[in-house]
Amino acid sequence: DSGVTQTPKHLITATGQRVTLRCSPRSGDLSVYWYQQSLDQGLQFLIQYYNGEERAKGNILERFSAQQFPDLHSELNLSSLELGDSALYFCASSVGVTGGDETQYFGPGTRLLVL
Amino acid sequence: AQSVTQPDIHITVSEGASLELRCNYSYGATPYLFWYVQSPGQGLQLLLKYFSGDTLVQGIKGFEAEFKRSQSSFNLRKPSVHWSDAAEYFCAVARGSNDYKLSFGAGTTVTVRA
């Protein structure tokens, strides 16, 4: 158990819909990362938040957005869903202190199926 | 462009035999290097990491990895494989210097035969 929790574990929805994935980082971690794992693209970095602020952006679609709240949990919002958005979405957290150990610990993931 | 290459898509190994998984990266400086393991239907578990110092690092479950700067490699090894090591293994790299987002290789699936 990494200490990172993600809900829900599974999500089935229809094209055009909007969903929210939730992540709670390990206690004390300030950084949260989101990754997408799909069969055709592999594991890809989407976005990073640090202490409530966006820190880095990767291959995240404009239909996707994220935020980190004052209690440090994060949400990834996926809208206008398409079949190709079906994937496993991981959240990871790290301490986030400059010069510190930036090892990322991953949650169990949310499996999204868009029908 | 930065990239992480795991040349072997699938490896089959007998239980008790040794295992080596290859990882090559293309980054300008010495990056931060990681190996993660993913069992079917599970999340990613950290096996080991290299930031600096001794180039041979020990991890959990009897795994080790060696950083070779001259070859831009970070290969993962285990002397004697157990059936429970069957999983998918990912090499990951972060640039460092305030850039810690991970770039992953495509993964190597390990099958262990009795």
Short mmCIF file of C-alpha atoms in Angstrom, two decimals:
data_model
loop_
_atom_site.label_atom_id
_atom_site.label_comp_id
_atom_site.label_asym_id
_atom_site.label_seq_id
_atom_site.Cartn_x
_atom_site.Cartn_y
_atom_site.Cartn_z
CA ASP A 1 0.00 0.00 0.00
CA SER A 2 1.60 3.23 -1.22
CA GLY A 3 -0.58 5.50 0.90
CA VAL A 4 -2.04 7.16 -2.19
CA THR A 5 -5.75 6.59 -2.61
CA GLN A 6 -7.85 6.99 -5.71
CA THR A 7 -11.59 6.84 -6.20
CA PRO A 8 -13.47 5.38 -7.86
CA LYS A 9 -11.66 2.18 -8.84
CA HIS A 10 -13.81 1.67 -11.89
CA LEU A 11 -15.92 4.03 -13.93
CA ILE A 12 -18.14 3.22 -16.88
CA THR A 13 -19.73 6.07 -18.77
CA ALA A 14 -20.92 7.10 -22.20
CA THR A 15 -19.38 9.28 -24.88
CA GLY A 16 -19.96 12.97 -24.36
CA GLN A 17 -20.21 12.66 -20.60
CA ARG A 18 -18.06 14.24 -17.90
CA VAL A 19 -16.40 12.43 -14.99
CA THR A 20 -14.27 13.39 -12.01
CA LEU A 21 -11.45 11.25 -10.66
CA ARG A 22 -10.23 11.87 -7.16
CA CYS A 23 -6.83 11.38 -5.57
CA SER A 24 -5.61 11.73 -2.00
CA PRO A 25 -1.81 11.92 -1.71
CA ARG A 26 0.34 10.35 0.97
CA SER A 27 0.31 12.19 4.23
CA GLY A 28 2.74 15.10 4.02
CA ASP A 29 3.22 15.00 0.26
CA LEU A 30 2.71 18.33 -1.50
CA SER A 31 3.03 17.26 -5.13
CA VAL A 32 0.41 15.34 -7.06
CA TYR A 33 0.91 13.96 -10.56
CA TRP A 34 -1.62 12.49 -12.97
CA TYR A 35 -0.75 9.87 -15.58
CA GLN A 36 -2.75 8.06 -18.21
CA GLN A 37 -2.05 4.45 -19.18
CA SER A 38 -3.55 3.24 -22.44
CA LEU A 39 -2.75 0.35 -24.75
CA ASP A 40 -1.70 2.56 -27.65
CA GLN A 41 0.07 5.41 -25.80
CA GLY A 42 1.51 3.58 -22.81
CA LEU A 43 2.07 5.57 -19.61
CA GLN A 44 1.95 9.31 -20.20
CA PHE A 45 2.31 12.24 -17.85
CA LEU A 46 -0.69 14.54 -17.85
CA ILE A 47 -0.23 17.24 -15.23
CA GLN A 48 1.43 18.06 -11.90
CA TYR A 49 0.25 20.19 -9.02
CA TYR A 50 2.34 21.41 -6.14
CA ASN A 51 0.72 22.80 -3.03
CA GLY A 52 -2.35 23.91 -4.95
CA GLU A 53 -0.58 25.39 -7.96
CA GLU A 54 -0.10 23.89 -11.40
CA ARG A 55 3.60 23.03 -11.74
CA ALA A 56 3.95 21.14 -15.03
CA LYS A 57 1.80 20.12 -17.94
CA GLY A 58 2.25 17.20 -20.27
CA ASN A 59 0.11 15.65 -22.95
CA ILE A 60 -3.18 16.70 -21.42
CA LEU A 61 -6.11 17.36 -23.69
CA GLU A 62 -7.99 20.64 -23.42
CA ARG A 63 -11.08 18.62 -22.49
CA PHE A 64 -9.24 17.53 -19.36
CA SER A 65 -8.54 19.70 -16.35
CA ALA A 66 -7.28 19.20 -12.84
CA GLN A 67 -6.98 21.03 -9.57
CA GLN A 68 -5.48 20.55 -6.15
CA PHE A 69 -7.43 21.67 -3.14
CA PRO A 70 -6.21 23.23 0.14
CA ASP A 71 -6.30 19.82 1.83
CA LEU A 72 -3.97 18.68 -0.99
CA HIS A 73 -6.32 16.16 -2.56
CA SER A 74 -6.60 16.47 -6.31
CA GLU A 75 -9.29 15.94 -8.89
CA LEU A 76 -8.95 15.21 -12.58
CA ASN A 77 -11.95 16.26 -14.63
CA LEU A 78 -12.52 14.65 -18.00
CA SER A 79 -15.26 16.11 -20.20
CA SER A 80 -16.81 15.46 -23.62
CA LEU A 81 -15.54 11.93 -23.27
CA GLU A 82 -14.57 9.94 -26.32
CA LEU A 83 -14.01 6.24 -26.77
CA GLY A 84 -10.28 6.85 -26.92
CA ASP A 85 -10.29 8.27 -23.40
CA SER A 86 -10.80 4.77 -22.04
CA ALA A 87 -7.68 4.11 -20.00
CA LEU A 88 -6.25 3.59 -16.55
CA TYR A 89 -5.63 6.90 -14.82
CA PHE A 90 -2.99 6.99 -12.11
CA CYS A 91 -2.30 9.56 -9.49
CA ALA A 92 1.10 9.75 -7.84
CA SER A 93 2.41 11.90 -5.03
CA SER A 94 5.81 13.02 -3.82
CA VAL A 95 7.17 15.15 -1.03
CA GLY A 96 7.72 18.06 -3.39
CA VAL A 97 10.41 19.78 -1.37
CA THR A 98 13.19 21.19 -3.55
CA GLY A 99 16.31 19.15 -3.08
CA GLY A 100 14.40 16.42 -1.35
CA ASP A 101 13.52 12.90 -2.41
CA GLU A 102 11.23 13.28 -5.39
CA THR A 103 10.24 9.65 -5.61
CA GLN A 104 6.66 9.32 -6.81
CA TYR A 105 4.36 6.82 -5.15
CA PHE A 106 1.43 5.67 -7.20
CA GLY A 107 -2.16 5.01 -6.31
CA PRO A 108 -4.04 1.93 -7.52
CA GLY A 109 -5.56 3.81 -10.45
CA THR A 110 -9.04 4.47 -11.78
CA ARG A 111 -10.08 2.38 -14.76
CA LEU A 112 -12.28 4.41 -17.08
CA LEU A 113 -14.36 2.76 -19.76
CA VAL A 114 -16.19 5.00 -22.22
CA LEU A 115 -18.92 3.27 -24.17
CA ALA B 1 13.78 14.70 -27.61
CA GLN B 2 13.97 12.78 -24.39
CA SER B 3 13.10 9.13 -24.58
CA VAL B 4 13.17 5.92 -22.58
CA THR B 5 13.63 2.64 -24.40
CA GLN B 6 12.92 -0.82 -23.13
CA PRO B 7 14.02 -3.00 -26.04
CA ASP B 8 12.35 -6.19 -24.85
CA ILE B 9 8.57 -6.26 -25.02
CA HIS B 10 8.27 -9.74 -23.52
CA ILE B 11 10.70 -12.01 -21.68
CA THR B 12 10.06 -15.56 -20.56
CA VAL B 13 12.26 -16.97 -17.84
CA SER B 14 12.28 -20.19 -15.85
CA GLU B 15 11.71 -20.05 -12.13
CA GLY B 16 15.06 -19.89 -10.37
CA ALA B 17 16.85 -18.47 -13.40
CA SER B 18 18.34 -15.01 -13.54
CA LEU B 19 16.58 -12.06 -15.11
CA GLU B 20 17.86 -8.90 -16.73
CA LEU B 21 15.63 -6.18 -18.12
CA ARG B 22 17.18 -3.48 -20.26
CA CYS B 23 16.52 0.23 -20.14
CA ASN B 24 18.19 2.98 -22.18
CA TYR B 25 17.45 6.67 -22.00
CA SER B 26 18.39 9.77 -23.91
CA TYR B 27 18.75 12.81 -21.67
CA GLY B 28 21.31 15.57 -21.60
CA ALA B 29 22.49 15.12 -18.02
CA THR B 30 22.28 12.41 -15.39
CA PRO B 31 18.58 12.01 -14.81
CA TYR B 32 16.73 10.44 -11.94
CA LEU B 33 16.07 6.78 -12.77
CA PHE B 34 13.39 4.43 -11.51
CA TRP B 35 12.05 0.94 -12.00
CA TYR B 36 8.40 0.24 -11.25
CA VAL B 37 6.50 -3.05 -11.38
CA GLN B 38 2.86 -3.50 -12.26
CA SER B 39 1.08 -6.76 -11.51
CA PRO B 40 -2.08 -7.53 -13.49
CA GLY B 41 -4.88 -5.19 -12.51
CA GLN B 42 -2.67 -3.41 -9.99
CA GLY B 43 -0.98 -0.06 -9.66
CA LEU B 44 2.69 0.76 -10.00
CA GLN B 45 5.01 -0.28 -7.21
CA LEU B 46 8.47 1.25 -6.88
CA LEU B 47 11.25 -1.34 -7.05
CA LEU B 48 14.26 0.94 -6.82
CA LYS B 49 15.66 4.31 -7.78
CA TYR B 50 18.90 6.06 -8.62
CA PHE B 51 19.57 9.72 -7.96
CA SER B 52 23.34 9.83 -7.45
CA GLY B 53 26.19 8.03 -5.74
CA ASP B 54 26.83 4.30 -5.95
CA THR B 55 25.84 3.17 -9.42
CA LEU B 56 24.63 -0.22 -8.20
CA VAL B 57 21.38 0.17 -6.32
CA GLN B 58 19.46 -2.39 -4.37
CA GLY B 59 15.70 -2.51 -4.31
CA ILE B 60 12.86 -4.51 -2.91
CA LYS B 61 12.07 -8.15 -3.70
CA GLY B 62 15.74 -8.95 -4.40
CA PHE B 63 16.06 -6.65 -7.42
CA GLU B 64 19.07 -4.51 -8.22
CA ALA B 65 19.93 -2.13 -11.02
CA GLU B 66 23.14 -0.64 -12.35
CA PHE B 67 23.48 2.85 -13.78
CA LYS B 68 26.02 3.07 -16.59
CA ARG B 69 26.51 6.64 -17.72
CA SER B 70 28.65 5.70 -20.72
CA GLN B 71 25.89 3.49 -22.07
CA SER B 72 22.94 5.62 -20.89
CA SER B 73 21.55 2.48 -19.37
CA PHE B 74 19.84 1.45 -16.16
CA ASN B 75 19.32 -2.30 -16.39
CA LEU B 76 17.34 -4.22 -13.81
CA ARG B 77 18.51 -7.62 -12.56
CA LYS B 78 17.42 -10.40 -10.27
CA PRO B 79 19.64 -13.44 -9.61
CA SER B 80 16.83 -15.96 -9.08
CA VAL B 81 13.29 -15.36 -10.29
CA HIS B 82 10.22 -16.47 -8.36
CA TRP B 83 6.83 -17.19 -9.93
CA SER B 84 5.47 -14.10 -8.17
CA ASP B 85 7.83 -11.91 -10.26
CA ALA B 86 5.59 -12.38 -13.28
CA ALA B 87 4.45 -8.84 -14.03
CA GLU B 88 5.10 -5.85 -16.25
CA TYR B 89 8.17 -3.79 -15.50
CA PHE B 90 8.57 -0.12 -16.36
CA CYS B 91 11.70 1.96 -16.48
CA ALA B 92 11.05 5.63 -15.78
CA VAL B 93 13.19 8.73 -15.99
CA ALA B 94 12.90 12.25 -14.62
CA ARG B 95 15.10 15.10 -15.75
CA GLY B 96 15.65 16.43 -12.24
CA SER B 97 16.49 20.06 -11.49
CA ASN B 98 12.92 20.89 -10.50
CA ASP B 99 11.50 18.78 -13.33
CA TYR B 100 10.32 15.53 -11.85
CA LYS B 101 7.60 14.39 -14.19
CA LEU B 102 8.27 10.81 -15.27
CA SER B 103 8.80 9.57 -18.79
CA PHE B 104 8.16 5.85 -19.02
CA GLY B 105 9.43 3.15 -21.27
CA ALA B 106 6.91 0.94 -23.04
CA GLY B 107 7.34 -1.77 -20.44
CA THR B 108 8.61 -5.35 -20.43
CA THR B 109 6.24 -8.18 -19.61
CA VAL B 110 7.91 -11.00 -17.70
CA THR B 111 6.47 -14.50 -17.80
CA VAL B 112 7.83 -17.07 -15.36
CA ARG B 113 7.57 -20.72 -16.29
CA ALA B 114 7.76 -23.51 -13.75
#
